[in-house]
C-alpha atoms as a printed R data frame, in Angstrom:
    type eleno elety resid chain resno       x      y       z
1   ATOM     1    CA   UNK     A     1   0.167 -0.139   0.130
2   ATOM     2    CA   UNK     A     2   2.891  2.378   0.795
3   ATOM     3    CA   UNK     A     3   4.539  1.847  -2.589
4   ATOM     4    CA   UNK     A     4   1.204  2.583  -4.416
5   ATOM     5    CA   UNK     A     5   0.877  5.546  -2.306
6   ATOM     6    CA   UNK     A     6   4.404  6.725  -2.785
7   ATOM     7    CA   UNK     A     7   4.394  6.180  -6.926
8   ATOM     8    CA   UNK     A     8   1.360  8.137  -7.034
9   ATOM     9    CA   UNK     A     9   2.817 10.913  -5.090
10  ATOM    10    CA   UNK     A    10   6.203 10.922  -7.648
11  ATOM    11    CA   UNK     A    11   3.769 10.890 -10.545
12  ATOM    12    CA   UNK     A    12   1.866 13.840  -9.350
13  ATOM    13    CA   UNK     A    13   4.924 15.769  -8.032
14  ATOM    14    CA   UNK     A    14   6.529 15.048 -11.589
15  ATOM    15    CA   UNK     A    15   3.338 16.233 -13.301
16  ATOM    16    CA   UNK     A    16   3.352 19.576 -11.337
17  ATOM    17    CA   UNK     A    17   7.053 20.036 -12.146
18  ATOM    18    CA   UNK     A    18   6.265 19.502 -15.953
19  ATOM    19    CA   UNK     A    19   3.653 21.683 -15.769
20  ATOM    20    CA   UNK     A    20   5.701 24.576 -13.980
21  ATOM    21    CA   UNK     A    21   8.701 23.936 -16.363
22  ATOM    22    CA   UNK     A    22   6.428 24.420 -19.423
23  ATOM    23    CA   UNK     A    23   4.738 27.812 -17.360
24  ATOM    24    CA   UNK     A    24   8.421 29.099 -17.132
25  ATOM    25    CA   UNK     A    25   8.943 28.500 -20.909
26  ATOM    26    CA   UNK     A    26   5.812 30.211 -22.049
27  ATOM    27    CA   UNK     A    27   6.444 33.442 -20.041
28  ATOM    28    CA   UNK     A    28  10.133 33.501 -21.172
29  ATOM    29    CA   UNK     A    29   8.970 32.888 -24.863
30  ATOM    30    CA   UNK     A    30   6.676 35.735 -24.519
31  ATOM    31    CA   UNK     A    31   8.688 38.048 -22.615
32  ATOM    32    CA   UNK     A    32  11.436 37.713 -25.343
33  ATOM    33    CA   UNK     A    33  11.405 41.418 -27.020
34  ATOM    34    CA   UNK     A    34  14.035 40.174 -29.674
35  ATOM    35    CA   UNK     A    35  13.078 42.261 -32.622
36  ATOM    36    CA   UNK     A    36  15.641 40.109 -34.895
37  ATOM    37    CA   UNK     A    37  14.118 36.637 -33.938
38  ATOM    38    CA   UNK     A    38  11.435 35.208 -36.892
39  ATOM    39    CA   UNK     A    39   9.599 33.641 -34.018
40  ATOM    40    CA   UNK     A    40   8.843 37.049 -32.601
41  ATOM    41    CA   UNK     A    41   5.673 37.376 -34.906
42  ATOM    42    CA   UNK     A    42   4.475 34.212 -33.316
43  ATOM    43    CA   UNK     A    43   3.894 35.698 -30.007
44  ATOM    44    CA   UNK     A    44   1.885 39.015 -31.219
45  ATOM    45    CA   UNK     A    45  -1.725 38.454 -30.117
46  ATOM    46    CA   UNK     A    46  -4.116 37.902 -32.955
47  ATOM    47    CA   UNK     A    47  -6.843 40.810 -33.107
48  ATOM    48    CA   UNK     A    48  -9.680 40.354 -35.076
49  ATOM    49    CA   UNK     A    49 -11.560 43.131 -37.055
50  ATOM    50    CA   UNK     A    50 -14.704 44.059 -35.745
51  ATOM    51    CA   UNK     A    51 -17.294 42.182 -37.492
52  ATOM    52    CA   UNK     A    52 -18.892 43.693 -40.274
53  ATOM    53    CA   UNK     A    53 -21.128 40.920 -41.375
54  ATOM    54    CA   UNK     A    54 -24.115 41.829 -39.192
55  ATOM    55    CA   UNK     A    55 -27.504 42.378 -40.711
56  ATOM    56    CA   UNK     A    56 -29.088 45.293 -41.829
57  ATOM    57    CA   UNK     A    57 -32.426 46.116 -40.005
58  ATOM    58    CA   UNK     A    58 -34.825 48.898 -40.478
59  ATOM    59    CA   UNK     A    59 -38.259 49.581 -39.384
60  ATOM    60    CA   UNK     A    60 -40.729 52.195 -40.974
61  ATOM    61    CA   UNK     A    61 -43.458 53.181 -38.217
62  ATOM    62    CA   UNK     A    62 -46.055 54.496 -40.605
63  ATOM    63    CA   UNK     A    63 -46.083 51.132 -42.672
64  ATOM    64    CA   UNK     A    64 -45.139 49.109 -39.757
65  ATOM    65    CA   UNK     A    65 -42.621 47.407 -42.397
66  ATOM    66    CA   UNK     A    66 -39.820 45.722 -40.756
67  ATOM    67    CA   UNK     A    67 -36.845 44.711 -43.282
68  ATOM    68    CA   UNK     A    68 -33.988 42.405 -42.359
69  ATOM    69    CA   UNK     A    69 -31.245 41.592 -44.647
70  ATOM    70    CA   UNK     A    70 -28.561 39.480 -44.131
71  ATOM    71    CA   UNK     A    71 -25.108 39.732 -45.848
72  ATOM    72    CA   UNK     A    72 -24.076 37.244 -48.372
73  ATOM    73    CA   UNK     A    73 -20.884 36.606 -46.818
74  ATOM    74    CA   UNK     A    74 -22.085 36.244 -43.118
75  ATOM    75    CA   UNK     A    75 -23.532 33.425 -41.011
76  ATOM    76    CA   UNK     A    76 -27.183 34.063 -41.580
77  ATOM    77    CA   UNK     A    77 -29.159 34.094 -38.594
78  ATOM    78    CA   UNK     A    78 -32.501 33.980 -36.779
79  ATOM    79    CA   UNK     A    79 -35.299 36.454 -36.462
80  ATOM    80    CA   UNK     A    80 -38.063 36.383 -33.485
81  ATOM    81    CA   UNK     A    81 -40.749 38.807 -33.213
82  ATOM    82    CA   UNK     A    82 -42.997 39.119 -29.974
83  ATOM    83    CA   UNK     A    83 -46.436 41.038 -29.545
84  ATOM    84    CA   UNK     A    84 -47.624 41.772 -25.998
85  ATOM    85    CA   UNK     A    85 -45.158 38.699 -25.090
86  ATOM    86    CA   UNK     A    86 -46.197 36.185 -26.948
87  ATOM    87    CA   UNK     A    87 -44.032 34.956 -30.239
88  ATOM    88    CA   UNK     A    88 -45.870 35.852 -33.468
89  ATOM    89    CA   UNK     A    89 -42.509 35.033 -35.734
90  ATOM    90    CA   UNK     A    90 -39.787 32.586 -35.214
91  ATOM    91    CA   UNK     A    91 -37.658 32.045 -38.268
92  ATOM    92    CA   UNK     A    92 -34.364 31.353 -39.602
93  ATOM    93    CA   UNK     A    93 -32.681 32.957 -42.597
94  ATOM    94    CA   UNK     A    94 -29.868 31.977 -44.383
95  ATOM    95    CA   UNK     A    95 -26.628 34.373 -45.505
96  ATOM    96    CA   UNK     A    96 -27.770 36.741 -48.267
97  ATOM    97    CA   UNK     A    97 -31.715 36.175 -47.329
98  ATOM    98    CA   UNK     A    98 -34.015 39.355 -47.114
99  ATOM    99    CA   UNK     A    99 -36.770 39.301 -45.046
100 ATOM   100    CA   UNK     A   100 -39.618 41.709 -44.644
101 ATOM   101    CA   UNK     A   101 -42.600 41.650 -42.031
102 ATOM   102    CA   UNK     A   102 -45.404 44.179 -42.059
103 ATOM   103    CA   UNK     A   103 -45.964 44.163 -37.812
104 ATOM   104    CA   UNK     A   104 -49.848 45.808 -38.444
105 ATOM   105    CA   UNK     A   105 -50.813 42.465 -40.072
106 ATOM   106    CA   UNK     A   106 -50.131 40.587 -36.502
107 ATOM   107    CA   UNK     A   107 -52.215 43.207 -34.735
108 ATOM   108    CA   UNK     A   108 -51.977 46.171 -32.662
109 ATOM   109    CA   UNK     A   109 -49.800 46.215 -29.425
110 ATOM   110    CA   UNK     A   110 -46.265 46.309 -28.023
111 ATOM   111    CA   UNK     A   111 -43.692 44.445 -30.093
112 ATOM   112    CA   UNK     A   112 -40.099 43.142 -29.494
113 ATOM   113    CA   UNK     A   113 -37.877 42.629 -32.328
114 ATOM   114    CA   UNK     A   114 -34.968 40.202 -31.808
115 ATOM   115    CA   UNK     A   115 -32.454 39.476 -34.363
116 ATOM   116    CA   UNK     A   116 -29.494 36.942 -33.354
117 ATOM   117    CA   UNK     A   117 -27.027 35.336 -35.244
118 ATOM   118    CA   UNK     A   118 -25.448 32.043 -33.345
119 ATOM   119    CA   UNK     A   119 -25.724 33.249 -29.277
120 ATOM   120    CA   UNK     A   120 -25.352 36.494 -30.012
121 ATOM   121    CA   UNK     A   121 -28.043 39.092 -30.144
122 ATOM   122    CA   UNK     A   122 -27.294 41.787 -33.025
123 ATOM   123    CA   UNK     A   123 -30.234 43.800 -32.769
124 ATOM   124    CA   UNK     A   124 -33.107 44.162 -30.394
125 ATOM   125    CA   UNK     A   125 -35.749 46.875 -30.580
126 ATOM   126    CA   UNK     A   126 -39.369 47.507 -29.219
127 ATOM   127    CA   UNK     A   127 -42.217 49.323 -30.900
128 ATOM   128    CA   UNK     A   128 -45.558 49.981 -30.530
129 ATOM   129    CA   UNK     A   129 -48.206 49.685 -33.392
130 ATOM   130    CA   UNK     A   130 -51.455 51.286 -32.887
């Protein structure tokens, strides 16, 4: 029993030493600011440009027309429209789709419009149709 415990302890300690050694190597590699090194570009963080692939949403309050157009080079998305808390529209749209809804056709009330891409809400608005 002592041998098993001793072996487990040695494996645990060697794992901690290996992990600590790996962390030190990472820190040394990142803090090395030698501009002559070809590897210096490897340590620069990737900065993603601001996404321009979000849908274009417009609403005309006089006609109660809601237009949503998803870019053709984007991921598409999902449109949900709620009237007085009840869902009246729930649809998925592929990339390049253009959708149009006349909110007055669903009745008078308080509307909430949510446009999402994946798990991210890219547009949310509340309107009143009288």
